[in-house]
Amino acid sequence: MSHEFILRVIMEGGAAGFVAVAFAMLFAVPLRYLGYVALGGVVTRVLRTMLFQGMGIEVAIATFIACSVTSVMFIAIAPRLGVPRPVFTVASIIPLVPGIDAYTCLLTLFNVIDDPSSFIGNNAYLIVHHGMRCFAILLSICLGIAIPPLFFYRCRSNDV
């Protein structure tokens, strides 16, 4: 790994921690829990970047793994703090939302609508490629947050 890659991972992690805390503040997460949210955002983004760009794993699979790790991390931490797990996990995964893919897909779609005489072949490819990639990342985020609790909370109804 090069120094540039390590610097990029550190910068992305810092930015992800900031974004996660900012999103958590929008939903009135108490101040004492914002450090945990920042940690979750950093871990999630750094793990996805290391898997995707460092190891060459597909972005949707790397996103699923990163979200699953964050979900498991907060399954362990949240009960000790007496706080519901989604308080941490939802804000921590926000830095993984595929904004560039969604923007590119919609911008290309608007270009096709505005100028129907333009060549549709390349534009159709961009719409489908970025749209499906955006969908795959969003699905990976949802499954990565939802599946781990199914394994850890399987017997919760029997304990009540």
Coordinates of N, CA and C in Angstrom, one line a residue, residues 33-143:
Y33 N -23.2 10.3 23.1 CA -23.1 9.2 22.2 C -22.5 9.5 20.8
L34 N -22.2 10.8 20.6 CA -21.7 11.2 19.3 C -20.3 10.6 19.0
G35 N -19.5 10.4 20.0 CA -18.2 9.8 19.8 C -18.3 8.3 19.3
Y36 N -19.3 7.6 19.8 CA -19.6 6.3 19.3 C -20.1 6.3 17.8
V37 N -20.9 7.3 17.5 CA -21.3 7.5 16.1 C -20.2 7.8 15.2
A38 N -19.3 8.7 15.6 CA -18.1 9.0 14.8 C -17.2 7.8 14.6
L39 N -17.0 7.0 15.7 CA -16.3 5.8 15.6 C -16.9 4.8 14.6
G40 N -18.2 4.7 14.6 CA -18.9 3.8 13.7 C -18.8 4.3 12.2
G41 N -18.9 5.6 12.0 CA -18.7 6.1 10.7 C -17.3 5.9 10.1
V42 N -16.3 6.1 11.0 CA -14.9 5.9 10.6 C -14.7 4.4 10.3
V43 N -15.1 3.5 11.1 CA -14.9 2.1 10.9 C -15.6 1.6 9.7
T44 N -16.8 2.1 9.5 CA -17.5 1.6 8.3 C -16.9 2.1 7.0
R45 N -16.5 3.4 6.9 CA -16.0 3.9 5.7 C -14.6 3.3 5.4
V46 N -13.7 3.3 6.5 CA -12.4 2.8 6.3 C -12.4 1.3 5.9
L47 N -13.3 0.5 6.5 CA -13.3 -0.9 6.1 C -13.8 -1.1 4.7
R48 N -14.8 -0.3 4.3 CA -15.3 -0.4 2.9 C -14.2 0.0 1.9
T49 N -13.5 1.1 2.2 CA -12.4 1.6 1.3 C -11.3 0.5 1.2
M50 N -10.9 0.0 2.4 CA -9.8 -1.0 2.4 C -10.2 -2.3 1.6
L51 N -11.5 -2.7 1.7 CA -12.0 -3.9 1.0 C -12.1 -3.6 -0.5
F52 N -12.7 -2.4 -0.8 CA -13.0 -2.1 -2.2 C -11.7 -1.7 -3.0
Q53 N -11.0 -0.7 -2.5 CA -9.8 -0.3 -3.3 C -8.5 -1.0 -2.9
G54 N -8.4 -1.4 -1.6 CA -7.2 -2.1 -1.2 C -7.1 -3.5 -1.6
M55 N -8.3 -4.2 -1.5 CA -8.3 -5.7 -1.8 C -9.0 -6.0 -3.1
G56 N -9.6 -5.0 -3.8 CA -10.3 -5.3 -5.0 C -11.6 -6.0 -5.0
I57 N -12.3 -6.0 -3.8 CA -13.6 -6.6 -3.7 C -14.6 -5.7 -4.3
E58 N -15.6 -6.2 -4.9 CA -16.7 -5.4 -5.5 C -17.3 -4.5 -4.5
V59 N -17.7 -3.3 -4.9 CA -18.1 -2.3 -4.0 C -19.4 -2.7 -3.2
A60 N -20.3 -3.4 -3.8 CA -21.5 -3.8 -3.1 C -21.2 -4.8 -2.0
I61 N -20.3 -5.7 -2.3 CA -19.9 -6.7 -1.3 C -19.1 -6.1 -0.2
A62 N -18.2 -5.2 -0.6 CA -17.5 -4.4 0.5 C -18.4 -3.6 1.4
T63 N -19.4 -3.0 0.8 CA -20.4 -2.2 1.5 C -21.2 -3.1 2.5
F64 N -21.6 -4.3 2.0 CA -22.3 -5.2 2.9 C -21.5 -5.7 4.0
I65 N -20.2 -6.0 3.8 CA -19.3 -6.4 4.9 C -19.1 -5.3 5.9
A66 N -18.9 -4.1 5.4 CA -18.6 -3.0 6.3 C -19.8 -2.7 7.1
C67 N -21.0 -2.7 6.5 CA -22.2 -2.5 7.3 C -22.5 -3.6 8.3
S68 N -22.2 -4.8 7.9 CA -22.4 -5.9 8.9 C -21.5 -5.8 10.1
V69 N -20.2 -5.4 9.8 CA -19.3 -5.3 10.9 C -19.7 -4.2 11.9
T70 N -20.2 -3.1 11.3 CA -20.7 -2.0 12.1 C -21.9 -2.4 12.9
S71 N -22.8 -3.1 12.3 CA -24.0 -3.6 13.0 C -23.6 -4.5 14.1
V72 N -22.7 -5.5 13.9 CA -22.3 -6.4 15.0 C -21.6 -5.6 16.1
M73 N -20.8 -4.6 15.7 CA -20.1 -3.8 16.7 C -21.1 -3.1 17.6
F74 N -22.2 -2.6 17.1 CA -23.2 -1.9 17.9 C -24.2 -2.8 18.6
I75 N -24.3 -4.0 18.1 CA -25.1 -5.0 18.8 C -24.4 -5.3 20.1
A76 N -23.1 -5.2 20.2 CA -22.3 -5.4 21.4 C -22.3 -4.2 22.3
I77 N -22.2 -3.0 21.7 CA -22.0 -1.8 22.5 C -23.3 -1.2 23.0
A78 N -24.3 -1.2 22.1 CA -25.6 -0.5 22.5 C -26.3 -1.0 23.7
P79 N -26.4 -2.3 24.0 CA -27.0 -2.7 25.3 C -26.3 -2.3 26.5
R80 N -24.9 -2.2 26.4 CA -24.1 -1.7 27.5 C -24.4 -0.3 27.9
L81 N -24.7 0.5 26.8 CA -25.0 1.9 27.0 C -26.5 2.2 27.3
G82 N -27.3 1.1 27.1 CA -28.8 1.3 27.3 C -29.5 2.1 26.3
V83 N -28.9 2.0 25.0 CA -29.5 2.8 23.9 C -29.8 1.8 22.8
P84 N -30.9 2.1 22.1 CA -31.2 1.2 20.9 C -30.1 1.3 19.9
R85 N -29.9 0.1 19.3 CA -28.8 0.0 18.3 C -29.0 0.9 17.1
P86 N -30.2 1.1 16.5 CA -30.3 2.0 15.4 C -29.8 3.5 15.6
V87 N -29.8 3.9 16.9 CA -29.3 5.2 17.2 C -27.8 5.4 16.6
F88 N -27.1 4.3 16.7 CA -25.7 4.3 16.2 C -25.6 3.9 14.8
T89 N -26.2 2.8 14.4 CA -26.0 2.2 13.1 C -26.5 3.1 12.0
V90 N -27.6 3.7 12.1 CA -28.2 4.5 11.0 C -27.3 5.7 10.7
A91 N -26.8 6.4 11.7 CA -25.9 7.5 11.4 C -24.6 7.0 10.9
S92 N -24.1 5.9 11.3 CA -22.8 5.4 11.0 C -22.7 5.0 9.5
I93 N -23.8 4.6 8.9 CA -23.7 4.1 7.5 C -24.0 5.2 6.5
I94 N -24.4 6.4 7.0 CA -24.7 7.5 6.0 C -23.5 7.8 5.1
P95 N -22.3 7.7 5.5 CA -21.2 8.0 4.6 C -21.0 7.0 3.5
L96 N -21.8 5.9 3.5 CA -21.7 4.9 2.4 C -22.7 5.1 1.4
V97 N -23.7 6.0 1.5 CA -24.7 6.2 0.6 C -24.1 6.7 -0.8
P98 N -24.5 6.0 -1.8 CA -23.9 6.2 -3.2 C -24.3 7.5 -3.9
G99 N -23.9 8.6 -3.4 CA -24.4 9.9 -4.0 C -23.9 10.2 -5.4
I100 N -22.6 9.8 -5.7 CA -22.0 10.1 -7.0 C -22.7 9.2 -8.0
D101 N -23.0 7.9 -7.7 CA -23.7 7.1 -8.7 C -25.1 7.6 -9.0
A102 N -25.8 7.9 -7.9 CA -27.2 8.5 -8.1 C -27.2 9.7 -8.9
Y103 N -26.2 10.6 -8.6 CA -26.1 11.9 -9.3 C -25.8 11.7 -10.8
T104 N -24.9 10.8 -11.1 CA -24.5 10.5 -12.5 C -25.7 9.9 -13.2
C105 N -26.4 9.0 -12.6 CA -27.5 8.4 -13.3 C -28.6 9.4 -13.6
L106 N -28.9 10.2 -12.6 CA -30.0 11.2 -12.8 C -29.6 12.3 -13.8
L107 N -28.3 12.7 -13.7 CA -27.8 13.8 -14.7 C -27.8 13.2 -16.1
T108 N -27.4 12.0 -16.3 CA -27.5 11.4 -17.6 C -28.9 11.2 -18.1
L109 N -29.8 10.9 -17.3 CA -31.2 10.7 -17.6 C -31.8 12.1 -18.0
F110 N -31.4 13.1 -17.3 CA -31.9 14.5 -17.6 C -31.3 14.9 -19.0
N111 N -30.1 14.6 -19.3 CA -29.5 14.9 -20.5 C -30.2 14.2 -21.7
V112 N -30.6 13.0 -21.5 CA -31.4 12.3 -22.5 C -32.7 12.9 -22.7
I113 N -33.4 13.3 -21.6 CA -34.7 13.9 -21.7 C -34.6 15.3 -22.4
D114 N -33.6 16.1 -22.1 CA -33.5 17.4 -22.6 C -33.0 17.4 -24.1
D115 N -32.2 16.5 -24.5 CA -31.7 16.4 -25.8 C -31.9 15.0 -26.4
P116 N -33.2 14.8 -26.9 CA -33.5 13.4 -27.4 C -32.7 13.0 -28.6
S117 N -32.1 14.0 -29.3 CA -31.4 13.7 -30.6 C -30.0 13.2 -30.3
S118 N -29.5 13.3 -29.0 CA -28.2 12.8 -28.7 C -28.1 11.3 -28.8
F119 N -26.9 10.8 -28.9 CA -26.6 9.4 -29.0 C -27.1 8.7 -27.8
I120 N -28.0 7.8 -27.9 CA -28.6 7.1 -26.7 C -27.8 6.0 -26.2
G121 N -26.9 5.4 -27.0 CA -26.2 4.2 -26.6 C -25.3 4.4 -25.4
N122 N -24.4 5.3 -25.4 CA -23.6 5.6 -24.3 C -24.4 6.1 -23.1
N123 N -25.3 6.9 -23.3 CA -26.2 7.4 -22.2 C -27.0 6.3 -21.6
A124 N -27.5 5.4 -22.4 CA -28.3 4.3 -21.8 C -27.3 3.4 -20.9
Y125 N -26.1 3.2 -21.4 CA -25.2 2.4 -20.6 C -24.9 3.1 -19.3
L126 N -24.7 4.4 -19.3 CA -24.4 5.2 -18.1 C -25.6 5.1 -17.1
I127 N -26.8 5.3 -17.6 CA -28.0 5.3 -16.8 C -28.1 3.9 -16.1
V128 N -28.0 2.8 -16.9 CA -28.1 1.5 -16.3 C -27.0 1.2 -15.4
H129 N -25.7 1.5 -15.8 CA -24.6 1.1 -15.0 C -24.6 1.8 -13.6
H130 N -24.8 3.1 -13.6 CA -24.8 3.9 -12.3 C -26.1 3.6 -11.5
G131 N -27.2 3.4 -12.2 CA -28.4 3.1 -11.5 C -28.4 1.8 -10.8
M132 N -27.9 0.8 -11.5 CA -27.8 -0.5 -10.9 C -26.7 -0.6 -9.8
R133 N -25.7 0.1 -10.0 CA -24.6 0.2 -8.9 C -25.2 0.9 -7.7
C134 N -25.9 2.0 -7.9 CA -26.6 2.7 -6.8 C -27.5 1.8 -6.0
F135 N -28.3 1.1 -6.8 CA -29.3 0.1 -6.2 C -28.6 -1.0 -5.4
A136 N -27.5 -1.5 -6.0 CA -26.8 -2.6 -5.3 C -26.1 -2.1 -4.0
I137 N -25.6 -0.9 -4.0 CA -25.0 -0.4 -2.8 C -26.1 -0.1 -1.7
L138 N -27.2 0.4 -2.1 CA -28.3 0.7 -1.2 C -28.8 -0.7 -0.6
L139 N -29.0 -1.7 -1.5 CA -29.4 -3.0 -1.0 C -28.4 -3.6 0.0
S140 N -27.1 -3.4 -0.3 CA -26.1 -3.9 0.5 C -26.1 -3.2 1.9
I141 N -26.4 -1.9 1.9 CA -26.5 -1.2 3.2 C -27.6 -1.7 4.0
C142 N -28.8 -1.9 3.3 CA -30.0 -2.4 4.0 C -29.8 -3.8 4.6
L143 N -29.2 -4.7 3.8 CA -29.0 -6.0 4.3 C -27.9 -6.1 5.3

